[in-house]
mmCIF file of C-alpha atoms in Angstrom:
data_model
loop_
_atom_site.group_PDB
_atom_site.id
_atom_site.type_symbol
_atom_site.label_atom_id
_atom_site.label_comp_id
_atom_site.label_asym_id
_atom_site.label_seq_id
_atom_site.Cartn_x
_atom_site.Cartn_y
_atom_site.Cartn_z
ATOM 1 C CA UNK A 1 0.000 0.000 0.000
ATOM 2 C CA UNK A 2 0.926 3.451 -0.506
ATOM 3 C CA UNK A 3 0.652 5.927 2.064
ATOM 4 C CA UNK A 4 1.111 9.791 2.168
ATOM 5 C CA UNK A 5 1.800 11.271 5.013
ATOM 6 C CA UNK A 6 1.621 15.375 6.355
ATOM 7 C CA UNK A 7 2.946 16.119 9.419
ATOM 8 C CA UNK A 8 3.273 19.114 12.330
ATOM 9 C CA UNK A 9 6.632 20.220 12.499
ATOM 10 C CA UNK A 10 6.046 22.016 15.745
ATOM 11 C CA UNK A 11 8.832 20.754 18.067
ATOM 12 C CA UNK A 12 10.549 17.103 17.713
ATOM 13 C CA UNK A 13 7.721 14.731 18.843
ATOM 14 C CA UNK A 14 5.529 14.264 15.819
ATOM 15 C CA UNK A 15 8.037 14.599 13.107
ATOM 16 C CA UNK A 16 9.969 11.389 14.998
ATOM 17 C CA UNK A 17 6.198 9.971 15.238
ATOM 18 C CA UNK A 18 6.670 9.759 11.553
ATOM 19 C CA UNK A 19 9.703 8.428 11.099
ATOM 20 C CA UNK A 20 8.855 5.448 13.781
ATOM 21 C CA UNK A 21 5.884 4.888 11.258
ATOM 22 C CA UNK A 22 7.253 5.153 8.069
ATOM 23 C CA UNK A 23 9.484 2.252 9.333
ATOM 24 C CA UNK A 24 6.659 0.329 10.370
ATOM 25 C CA UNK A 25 5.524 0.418 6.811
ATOM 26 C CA UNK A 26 8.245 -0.644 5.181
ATOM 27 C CA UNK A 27 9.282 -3.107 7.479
ATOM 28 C CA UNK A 28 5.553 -5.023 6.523
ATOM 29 C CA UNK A 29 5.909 -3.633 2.480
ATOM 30 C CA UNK A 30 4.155 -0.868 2.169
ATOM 31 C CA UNK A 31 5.943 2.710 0.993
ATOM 32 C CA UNK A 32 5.739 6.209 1.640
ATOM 33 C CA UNK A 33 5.683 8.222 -1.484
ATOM 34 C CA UNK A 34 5.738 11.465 -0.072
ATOM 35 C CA UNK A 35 5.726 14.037 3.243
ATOM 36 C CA UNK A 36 4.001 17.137 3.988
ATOM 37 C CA UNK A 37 5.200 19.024 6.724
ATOM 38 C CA UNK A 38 3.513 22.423 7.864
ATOM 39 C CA UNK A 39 6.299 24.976 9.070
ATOM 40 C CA UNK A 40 5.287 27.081 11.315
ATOM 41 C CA UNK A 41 6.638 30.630 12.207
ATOM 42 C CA UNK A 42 10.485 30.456 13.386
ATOM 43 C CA UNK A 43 10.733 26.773 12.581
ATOM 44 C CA UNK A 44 12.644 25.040 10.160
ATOM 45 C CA UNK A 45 12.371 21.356 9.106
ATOM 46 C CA UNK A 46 15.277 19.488 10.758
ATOM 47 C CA UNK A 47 17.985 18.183 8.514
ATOM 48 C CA UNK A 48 18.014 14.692 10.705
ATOM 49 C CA UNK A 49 13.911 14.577 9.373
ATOM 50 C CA UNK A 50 14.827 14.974 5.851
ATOM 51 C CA UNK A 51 17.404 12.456 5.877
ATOM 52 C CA UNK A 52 15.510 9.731 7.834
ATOM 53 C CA UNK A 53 12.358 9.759 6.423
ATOM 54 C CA UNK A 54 13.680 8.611 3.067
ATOM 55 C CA UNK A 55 10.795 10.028 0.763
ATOM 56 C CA UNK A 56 10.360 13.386 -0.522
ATOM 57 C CA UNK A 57 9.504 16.366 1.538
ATOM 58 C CA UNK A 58 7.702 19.605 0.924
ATOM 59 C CA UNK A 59 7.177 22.105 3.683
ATOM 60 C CA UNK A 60 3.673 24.360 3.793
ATOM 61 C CA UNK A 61 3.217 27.428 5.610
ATOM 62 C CA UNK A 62 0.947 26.442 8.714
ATOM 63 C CA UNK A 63 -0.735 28.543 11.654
ATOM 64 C CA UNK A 64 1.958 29.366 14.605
ATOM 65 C CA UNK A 65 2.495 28.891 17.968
ATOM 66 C CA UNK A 66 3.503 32.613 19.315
ATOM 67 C CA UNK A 67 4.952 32.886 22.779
ATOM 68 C CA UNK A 68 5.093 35.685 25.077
ATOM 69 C CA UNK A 69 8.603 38.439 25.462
ATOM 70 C CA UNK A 70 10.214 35.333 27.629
ATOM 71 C CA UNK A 71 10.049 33.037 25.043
ATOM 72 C CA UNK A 72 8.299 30.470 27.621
ATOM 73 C CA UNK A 73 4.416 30.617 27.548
ATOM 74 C CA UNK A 74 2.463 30.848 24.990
ATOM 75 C CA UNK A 75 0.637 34.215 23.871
ATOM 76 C CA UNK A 76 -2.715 33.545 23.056
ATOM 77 C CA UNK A 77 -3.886 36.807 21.840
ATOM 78 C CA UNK A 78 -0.823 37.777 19.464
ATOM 79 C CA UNK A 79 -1.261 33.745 18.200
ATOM 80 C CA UNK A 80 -4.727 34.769 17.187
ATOM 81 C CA UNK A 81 -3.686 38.006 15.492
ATOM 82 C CA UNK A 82 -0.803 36.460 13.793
ATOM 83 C CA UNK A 83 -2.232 33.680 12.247
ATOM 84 C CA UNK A 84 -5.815 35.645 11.730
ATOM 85 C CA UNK A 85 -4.419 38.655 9.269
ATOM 86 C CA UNK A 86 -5.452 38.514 5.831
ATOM 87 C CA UNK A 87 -1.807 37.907 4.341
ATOM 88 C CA UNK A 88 -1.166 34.715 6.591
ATOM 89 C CA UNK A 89 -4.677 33.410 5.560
ATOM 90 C CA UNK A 90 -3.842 33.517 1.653
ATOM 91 C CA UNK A 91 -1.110 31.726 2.559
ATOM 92 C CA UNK A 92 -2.912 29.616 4.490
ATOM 93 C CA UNK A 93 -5.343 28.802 1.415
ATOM 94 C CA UNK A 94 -2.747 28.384 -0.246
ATOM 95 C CA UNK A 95 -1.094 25.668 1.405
ATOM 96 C CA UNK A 96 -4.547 23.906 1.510
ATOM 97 C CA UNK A 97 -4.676 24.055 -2.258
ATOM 98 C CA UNK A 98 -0.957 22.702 -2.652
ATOM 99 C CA UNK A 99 -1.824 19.982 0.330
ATOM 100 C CA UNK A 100 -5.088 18.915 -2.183
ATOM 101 C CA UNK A 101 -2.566 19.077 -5.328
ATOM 102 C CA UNK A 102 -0.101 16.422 -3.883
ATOM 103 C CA UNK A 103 -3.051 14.016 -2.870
ATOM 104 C CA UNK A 104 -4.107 14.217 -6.175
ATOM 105 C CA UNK A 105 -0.911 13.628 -7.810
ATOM 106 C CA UNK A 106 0.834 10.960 -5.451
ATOM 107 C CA UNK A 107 -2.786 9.047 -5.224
ATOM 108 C CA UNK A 108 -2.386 7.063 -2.158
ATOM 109 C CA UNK A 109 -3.979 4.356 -0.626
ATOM 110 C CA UNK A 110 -4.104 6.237 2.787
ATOM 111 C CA UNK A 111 -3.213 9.769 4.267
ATOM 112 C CA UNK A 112 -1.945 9.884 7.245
ATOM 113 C CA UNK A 113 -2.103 13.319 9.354
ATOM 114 C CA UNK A 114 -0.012 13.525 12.339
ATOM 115 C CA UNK A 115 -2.398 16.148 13.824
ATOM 116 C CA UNK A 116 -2.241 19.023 10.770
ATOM 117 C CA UNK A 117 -5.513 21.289 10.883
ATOM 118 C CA UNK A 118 -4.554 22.518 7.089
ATOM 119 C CA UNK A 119 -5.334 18.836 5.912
ATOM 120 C CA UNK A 120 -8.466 18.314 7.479
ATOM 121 C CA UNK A 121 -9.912 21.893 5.896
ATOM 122 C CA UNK A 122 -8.256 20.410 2.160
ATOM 123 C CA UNK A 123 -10.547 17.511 3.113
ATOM 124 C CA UNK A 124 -13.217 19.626 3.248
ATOM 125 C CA UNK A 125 -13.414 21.655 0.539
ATOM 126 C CA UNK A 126 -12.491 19.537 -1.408
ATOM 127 C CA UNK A 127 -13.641 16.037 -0.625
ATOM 128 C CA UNK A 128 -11.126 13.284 -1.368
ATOM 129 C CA UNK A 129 -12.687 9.424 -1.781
ATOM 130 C CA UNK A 130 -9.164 8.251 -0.021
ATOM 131 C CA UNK A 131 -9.574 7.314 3.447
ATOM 132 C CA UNK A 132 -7.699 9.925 6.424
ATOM 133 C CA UNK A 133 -6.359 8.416 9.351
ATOM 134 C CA UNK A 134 -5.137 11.038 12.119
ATOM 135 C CA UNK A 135 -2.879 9.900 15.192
ATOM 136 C CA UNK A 136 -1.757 12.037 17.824
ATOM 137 C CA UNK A 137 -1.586 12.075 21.844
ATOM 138 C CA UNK A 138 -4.608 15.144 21.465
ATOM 139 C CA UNK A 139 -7.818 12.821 20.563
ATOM 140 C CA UNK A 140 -7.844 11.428 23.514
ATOM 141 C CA UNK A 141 -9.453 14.773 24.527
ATOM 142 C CA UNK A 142 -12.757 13.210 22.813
ATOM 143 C CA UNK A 143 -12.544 10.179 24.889
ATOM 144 C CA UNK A 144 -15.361 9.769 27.278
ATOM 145 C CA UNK A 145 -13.002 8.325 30.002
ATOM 146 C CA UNK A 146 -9.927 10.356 29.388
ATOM 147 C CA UNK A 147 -9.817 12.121 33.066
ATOM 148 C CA UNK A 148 -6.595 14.723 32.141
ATOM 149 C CA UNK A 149 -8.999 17.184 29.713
ATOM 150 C CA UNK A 150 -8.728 20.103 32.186
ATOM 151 C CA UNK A 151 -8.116 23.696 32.636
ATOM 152 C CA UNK A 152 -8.079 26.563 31.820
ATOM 153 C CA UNK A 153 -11.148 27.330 29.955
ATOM 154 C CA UNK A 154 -10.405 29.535 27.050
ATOM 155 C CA UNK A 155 -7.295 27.372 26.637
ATOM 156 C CA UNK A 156 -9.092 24.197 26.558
ATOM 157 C CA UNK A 157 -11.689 25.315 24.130
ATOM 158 C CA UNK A 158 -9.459 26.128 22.043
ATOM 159 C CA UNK A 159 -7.006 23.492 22.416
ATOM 160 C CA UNK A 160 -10.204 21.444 21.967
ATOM 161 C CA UNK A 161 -11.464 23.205 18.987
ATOM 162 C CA UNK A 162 -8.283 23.056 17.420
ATOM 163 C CA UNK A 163 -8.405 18.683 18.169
ATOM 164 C CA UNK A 164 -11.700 18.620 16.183
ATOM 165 C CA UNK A 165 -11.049 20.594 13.461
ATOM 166 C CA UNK A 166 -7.906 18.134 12.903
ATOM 167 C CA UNK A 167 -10.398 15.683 12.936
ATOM 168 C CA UNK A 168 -12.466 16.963 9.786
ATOM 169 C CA UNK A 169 -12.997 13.906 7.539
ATOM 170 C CA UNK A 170 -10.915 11.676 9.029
ATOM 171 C CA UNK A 171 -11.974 7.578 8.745
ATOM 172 C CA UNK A 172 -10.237 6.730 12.318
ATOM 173 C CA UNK A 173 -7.994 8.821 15.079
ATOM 174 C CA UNK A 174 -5.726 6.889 16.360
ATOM 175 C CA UNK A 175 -5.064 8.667 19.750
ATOM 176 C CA UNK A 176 -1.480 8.041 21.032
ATOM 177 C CA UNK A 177 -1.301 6.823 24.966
ATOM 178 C CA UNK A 178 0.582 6.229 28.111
ATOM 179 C CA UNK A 179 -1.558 3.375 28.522
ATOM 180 C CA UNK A 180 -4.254 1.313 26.861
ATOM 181 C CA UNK A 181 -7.827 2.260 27.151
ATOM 182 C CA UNK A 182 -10.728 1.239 25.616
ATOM 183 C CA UNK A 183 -11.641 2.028 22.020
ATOM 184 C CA UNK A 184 -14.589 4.316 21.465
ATOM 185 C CA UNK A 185 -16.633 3.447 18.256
ATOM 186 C CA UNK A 186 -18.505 7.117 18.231
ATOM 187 C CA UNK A 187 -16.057 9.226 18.305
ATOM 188 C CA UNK A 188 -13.953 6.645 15.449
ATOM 189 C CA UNK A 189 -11.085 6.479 18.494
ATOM 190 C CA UNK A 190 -8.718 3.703 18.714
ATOM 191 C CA UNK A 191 -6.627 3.933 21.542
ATOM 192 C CA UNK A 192 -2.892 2.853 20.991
ATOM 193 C CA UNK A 193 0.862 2.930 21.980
ATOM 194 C CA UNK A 194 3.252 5.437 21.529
ATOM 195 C CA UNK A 195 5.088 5.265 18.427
ATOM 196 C CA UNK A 196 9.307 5.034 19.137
ATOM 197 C CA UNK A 197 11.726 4.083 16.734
ATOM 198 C CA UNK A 198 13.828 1.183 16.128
ATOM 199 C CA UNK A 199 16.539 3.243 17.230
ATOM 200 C CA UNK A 200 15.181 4.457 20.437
ATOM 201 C CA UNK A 201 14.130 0.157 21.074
ATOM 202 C CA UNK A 202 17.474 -0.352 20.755
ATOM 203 C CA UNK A 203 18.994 1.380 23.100
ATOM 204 C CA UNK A 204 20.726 0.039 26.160
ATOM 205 C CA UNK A 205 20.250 2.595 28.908
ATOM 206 C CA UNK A 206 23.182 3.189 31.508
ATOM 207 C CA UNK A 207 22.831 5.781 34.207
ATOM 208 C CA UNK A 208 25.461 8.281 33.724
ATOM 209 C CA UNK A 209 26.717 11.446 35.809
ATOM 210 C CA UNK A 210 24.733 13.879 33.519
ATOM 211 C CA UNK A 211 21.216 15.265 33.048
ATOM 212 C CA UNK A 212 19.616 15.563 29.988
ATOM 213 C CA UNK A 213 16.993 18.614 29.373
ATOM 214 C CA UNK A 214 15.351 19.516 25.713
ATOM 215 C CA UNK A 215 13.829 22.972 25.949
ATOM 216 C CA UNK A 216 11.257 23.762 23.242
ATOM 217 C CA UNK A 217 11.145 27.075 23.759
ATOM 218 C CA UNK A 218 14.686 29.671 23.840
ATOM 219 C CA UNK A 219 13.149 31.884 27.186
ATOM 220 C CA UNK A 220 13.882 28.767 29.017
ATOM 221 C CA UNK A 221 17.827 29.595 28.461
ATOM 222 C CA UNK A 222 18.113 31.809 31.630
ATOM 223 C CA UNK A 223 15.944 29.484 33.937
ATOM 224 C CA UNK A 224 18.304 26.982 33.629
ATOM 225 C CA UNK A 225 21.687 29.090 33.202
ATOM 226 C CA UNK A 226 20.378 30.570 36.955
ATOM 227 C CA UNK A 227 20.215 27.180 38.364
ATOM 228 C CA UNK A 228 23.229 26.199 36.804
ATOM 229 C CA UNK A 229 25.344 29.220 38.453
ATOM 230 C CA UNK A 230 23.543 27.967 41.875
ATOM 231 C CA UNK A 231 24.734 24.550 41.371
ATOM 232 C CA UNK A 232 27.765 23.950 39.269
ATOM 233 C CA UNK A 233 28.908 20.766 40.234
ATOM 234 C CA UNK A 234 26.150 19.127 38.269
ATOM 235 C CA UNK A 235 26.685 18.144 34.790
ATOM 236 C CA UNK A 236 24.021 19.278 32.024
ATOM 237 C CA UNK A 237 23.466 18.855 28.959
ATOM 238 C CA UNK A 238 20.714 20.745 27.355
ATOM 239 C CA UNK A 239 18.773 20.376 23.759
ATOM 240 C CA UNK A 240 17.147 23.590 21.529
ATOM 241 C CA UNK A 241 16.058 24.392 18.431
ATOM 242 C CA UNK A 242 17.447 27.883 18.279
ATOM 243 C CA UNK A 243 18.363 28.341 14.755
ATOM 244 C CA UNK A 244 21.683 30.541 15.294
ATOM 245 C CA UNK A 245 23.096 28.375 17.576
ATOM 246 C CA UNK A 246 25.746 27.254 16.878
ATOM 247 C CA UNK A 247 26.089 22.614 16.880
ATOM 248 C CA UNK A 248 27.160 22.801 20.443
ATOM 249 C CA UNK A 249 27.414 25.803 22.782
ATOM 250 C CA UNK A 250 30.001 24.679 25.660
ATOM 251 C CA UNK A 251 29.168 27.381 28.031
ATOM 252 C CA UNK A 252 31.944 25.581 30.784
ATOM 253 C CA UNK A 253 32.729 22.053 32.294
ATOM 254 C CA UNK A 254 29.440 21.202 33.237
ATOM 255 C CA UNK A 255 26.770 23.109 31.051
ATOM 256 C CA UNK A 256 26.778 22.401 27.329
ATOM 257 C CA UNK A 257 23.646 23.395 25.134
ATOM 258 C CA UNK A 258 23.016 21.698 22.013
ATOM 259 C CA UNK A 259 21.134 22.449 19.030
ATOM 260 C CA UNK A 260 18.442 19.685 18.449
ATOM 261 C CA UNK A 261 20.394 16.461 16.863
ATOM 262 C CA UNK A 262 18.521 13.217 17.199
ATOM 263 C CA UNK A 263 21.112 10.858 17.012
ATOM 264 C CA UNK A 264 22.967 13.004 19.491
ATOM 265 C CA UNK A 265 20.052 13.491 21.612
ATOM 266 C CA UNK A 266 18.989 9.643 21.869
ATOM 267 C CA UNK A 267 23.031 9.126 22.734
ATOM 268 C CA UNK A 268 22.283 11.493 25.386
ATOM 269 C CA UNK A 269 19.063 10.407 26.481
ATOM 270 C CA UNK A 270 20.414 6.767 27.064
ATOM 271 C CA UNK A 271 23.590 7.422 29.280
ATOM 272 C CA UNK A 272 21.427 10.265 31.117
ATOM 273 C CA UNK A 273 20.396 10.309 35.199
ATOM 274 C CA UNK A 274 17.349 11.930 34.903
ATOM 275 C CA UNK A 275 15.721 13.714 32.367
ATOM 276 C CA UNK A 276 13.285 17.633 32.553
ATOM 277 C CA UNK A 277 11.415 18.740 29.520
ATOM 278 C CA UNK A 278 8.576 21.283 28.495
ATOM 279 C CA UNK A 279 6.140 18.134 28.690
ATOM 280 C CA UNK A 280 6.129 17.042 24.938
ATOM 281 C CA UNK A 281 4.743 13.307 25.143
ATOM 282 C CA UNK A 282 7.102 11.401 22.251
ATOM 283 C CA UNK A 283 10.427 12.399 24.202
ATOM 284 C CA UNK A 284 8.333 11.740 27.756
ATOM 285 C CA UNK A 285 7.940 8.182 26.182
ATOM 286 C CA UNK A 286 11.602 7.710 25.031
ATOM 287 C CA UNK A 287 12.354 8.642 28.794
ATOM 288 C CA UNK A 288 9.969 6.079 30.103
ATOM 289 C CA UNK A 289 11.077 3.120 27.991
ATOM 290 C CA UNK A 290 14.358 3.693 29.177
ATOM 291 C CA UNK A 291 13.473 4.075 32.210
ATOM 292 C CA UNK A 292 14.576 7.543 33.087
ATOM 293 C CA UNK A 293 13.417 9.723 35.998
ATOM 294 C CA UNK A 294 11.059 12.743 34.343
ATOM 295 C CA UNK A 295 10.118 16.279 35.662
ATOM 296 C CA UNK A 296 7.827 17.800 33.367
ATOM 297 C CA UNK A 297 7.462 21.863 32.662
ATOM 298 C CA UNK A 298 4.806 22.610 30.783
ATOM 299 C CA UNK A 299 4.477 25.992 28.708
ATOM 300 C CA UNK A 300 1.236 25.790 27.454
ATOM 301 C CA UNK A 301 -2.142 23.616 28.451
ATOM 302 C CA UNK A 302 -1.616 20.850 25.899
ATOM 303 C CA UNK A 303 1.670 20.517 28.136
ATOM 304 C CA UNK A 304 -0.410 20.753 31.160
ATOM 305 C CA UNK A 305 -2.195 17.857 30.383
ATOM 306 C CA UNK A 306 0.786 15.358 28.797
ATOM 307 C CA UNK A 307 2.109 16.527 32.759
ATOM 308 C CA UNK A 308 -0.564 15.350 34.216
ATOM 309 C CA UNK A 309 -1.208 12.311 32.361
ATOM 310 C CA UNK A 310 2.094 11.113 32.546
ATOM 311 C CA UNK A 311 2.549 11.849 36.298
ATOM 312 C CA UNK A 312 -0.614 10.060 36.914
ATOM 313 C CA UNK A 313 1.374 6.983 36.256
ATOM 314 C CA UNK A 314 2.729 5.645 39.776
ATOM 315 C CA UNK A 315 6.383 6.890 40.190
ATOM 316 C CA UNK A 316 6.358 8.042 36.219
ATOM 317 C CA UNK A 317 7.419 11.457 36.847
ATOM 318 C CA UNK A 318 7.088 14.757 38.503
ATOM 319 C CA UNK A 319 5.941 18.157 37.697
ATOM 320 C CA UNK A 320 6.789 21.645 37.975
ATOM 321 C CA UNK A 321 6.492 25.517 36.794
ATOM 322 C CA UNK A 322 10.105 26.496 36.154
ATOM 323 C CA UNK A 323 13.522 24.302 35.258
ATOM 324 C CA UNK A 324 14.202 24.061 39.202
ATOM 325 C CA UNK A 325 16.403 20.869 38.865
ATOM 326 C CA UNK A 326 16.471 20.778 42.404
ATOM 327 C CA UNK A 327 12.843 19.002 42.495
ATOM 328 C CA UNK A 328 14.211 16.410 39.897
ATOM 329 C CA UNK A 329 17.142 15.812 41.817
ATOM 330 C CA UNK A 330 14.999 15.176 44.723
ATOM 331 C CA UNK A 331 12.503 12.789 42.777
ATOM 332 C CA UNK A 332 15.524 11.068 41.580
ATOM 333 C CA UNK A 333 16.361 9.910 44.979
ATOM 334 C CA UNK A 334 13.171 8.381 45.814
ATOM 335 C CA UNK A 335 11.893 4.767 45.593
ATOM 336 C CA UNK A 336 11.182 3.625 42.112
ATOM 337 C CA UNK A 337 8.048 2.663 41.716
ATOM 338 C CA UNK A 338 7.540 2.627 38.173
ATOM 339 C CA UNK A 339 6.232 -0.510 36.486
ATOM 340 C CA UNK A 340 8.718 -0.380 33.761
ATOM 341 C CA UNK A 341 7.780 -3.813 32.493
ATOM 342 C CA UNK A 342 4.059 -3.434 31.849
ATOM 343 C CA UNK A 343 4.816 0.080 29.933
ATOM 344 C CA UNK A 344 7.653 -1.629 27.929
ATOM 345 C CA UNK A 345 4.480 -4.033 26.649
ATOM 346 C CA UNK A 346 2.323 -2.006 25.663
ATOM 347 C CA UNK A 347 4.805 -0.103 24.007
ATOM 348 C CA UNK A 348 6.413 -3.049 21.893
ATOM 349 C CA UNK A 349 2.542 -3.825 20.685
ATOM 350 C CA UNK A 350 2.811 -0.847 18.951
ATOM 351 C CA UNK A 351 3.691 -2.023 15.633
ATOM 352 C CA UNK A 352 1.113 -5.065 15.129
ATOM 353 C CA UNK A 353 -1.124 -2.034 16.270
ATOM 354 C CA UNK A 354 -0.045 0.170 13.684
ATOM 355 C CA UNK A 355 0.173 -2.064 10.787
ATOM 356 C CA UNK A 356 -3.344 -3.796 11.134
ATOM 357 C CA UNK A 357 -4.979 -0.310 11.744
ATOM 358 C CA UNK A 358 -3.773 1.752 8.755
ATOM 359 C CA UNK A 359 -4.444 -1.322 6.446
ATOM 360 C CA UNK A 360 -7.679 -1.868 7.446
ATOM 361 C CA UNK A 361 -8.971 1.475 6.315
ATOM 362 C CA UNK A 362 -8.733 -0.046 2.756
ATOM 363 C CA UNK A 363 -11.700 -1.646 1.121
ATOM 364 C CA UNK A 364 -9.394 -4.364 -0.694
ATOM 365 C CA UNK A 365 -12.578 -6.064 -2.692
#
């Protein structure tokens, strides 16, 4: 089968979503003739996605994320404005029509849309016979028994609003989880693992003397520079996506900040003691796996509730509200009680999963 797929290239978690699947595919024979990747503002496709993915990719202008002066939170008002002028709406329509053109020339069996809201209004307008199947932590949001869907309000509607209208014209969601649930028939859910690669399976975790932070968003920077001066004797190493940076920023013995590698980050991630982040659920689940202690910062409510999810999850991980490393150097030194196994389970059934969902969209008479 042939399968196209368009991606969010917000942050690192669902572009490596797509390269665990793509493998998937091939692994079982199918192929992935092309990939779609909206670029948001300030954002540039990673050169490690365009290498691994081995099928061509086209970036699309897509709406923004826009944070606040500190780089941390996000703004909702100036996210509205920006993405609501007239010019960024042409160019919105424009990336719909180019989104519709590449369905129509690649003709695949299935499209796959790692939770792109330009897709679903292509869909829309203009009405494609192949089938859409969406996968992404968010749809659990529609799940009558997901208990994390809460808030602030605004946030949530819109973070909710912005989950359905993903959801336009799509034949199943597969919604990504810590754990399994039940499937729910109504809302076309099927609940499944998380999707890791082959590389990240691989790994053989050691605990080393280091550890390991990946900070979406730049403002972070000083948080953890501040707790660094407070405590130098602990080794960090720290992952970004700040595009003038340059490979790796050695600031002295025991702070170095990277610019976001994944081979180098996985390397890290492996050998690391513990492990903070701004609460993005694929690199939460690479932790986990490898059983790695996690404090989770969240910068926006779609963070809030990965946080919450995840430290749901006896002795999973903690939480907090600023890169305090002090709390995840105190979480570190209590009692594991984790049940790495039965996570490690469910994960691994991820790929029968996969497989046996995507080709069963396909009427094959």
């Amino acid at each position: 089968m042939r399968f196209l797929f368009i991606v969010q290239g917000e942050g690192r978690g669902h572009l490596t979503q797509a390269l665990s699947l793509a493998d998937m595919l091939r692994r079982h024979g199918h192929e992935v003739v092309e990939v779609l990747v909206g670029k948001s503002h300030g954002r540039e496709v990673p050169p490690f996605f365009r290498t691994k993915i081995k099928a061509p990719v086209r970036a699309y202008e897509a709406p923004s994320l826009i944070y606040k002066k500190d780089r941390k939170r996000l703004d909702k008002l100036r996210t509205a404005f920006y993405n609501g002028n007239p010019r960024k709406l042409r160019q919105y329509g424009q990336s719909i029509e180019m989104i519709h053109r590449r369905i129509k020339k690649q003709q695949p069996d299935v499209v796959v849309n790692f939770y792109e809201m330009l897709p679903a209004l292509a869909q829309l307008r203009f009405r494609t016979d192949i089938p859409f199947v969406n996968i992404a932590h968010q749809y659990l949001l529609r799940h009558p028994d997901y208990r994390h869907g809460t808030g602030d309000a605004q946030s949530l509607l819109i973070l909710r609003l912005h989950t359905l209208l993903t959801g336009i014209g799509a034949t199943k969601l597969l919604a990504l989880s810590f754990y399994p649930m039940k499937s729910c028939a109504r809302e076309r859910i099927v609940v499944v693992p998380p999707l890791l690669r082959r590389e990240v399976l691989d790994l053989q975790p050691i605990e080393g003397d280091y550890i390991l932070g990946y900070m979406l968003n730049q403002g972070f920077e000083n948080e953890v520079r501040r707790w660094h001066d407070a405590h130098p004797d602990v080794r960090l190493h720290f992952f970004w996506d700040k595009r003038d940076a340059p490979t790796e920023l050695r600031v002295d013995d025991t702070l170095t900040l990277h610019r976001i590698d994944d081979e180098q980050f996985l390397h890290y991630m492996a050998g690391c003691r513990g492990y903070i982040t701004t609460a993005g659920f694929e690199s939460v689940c690479e932790a986990l796996y490898l059983n790695k202690p996690v404090m989770l910062i969240p910068a926006h409510l779609e963070q809030e509730i990965n946080a919450a999810d995840a430290s749901s999850i006896p002795g999973a991980a903690t939480t907090g509200d600023s890169f305090d490393l002090s709390r995840l150097l105190d979480f570190m030194q209590t009692p594991r009680t984790f049940d790495h196994d039965t996570f490690r389970r469910w994960l691994l059934s991820a790929e029968e999963t996969f497989v046996r969902e995507l080709t069963s969209v396909v009427d094959r008479e």
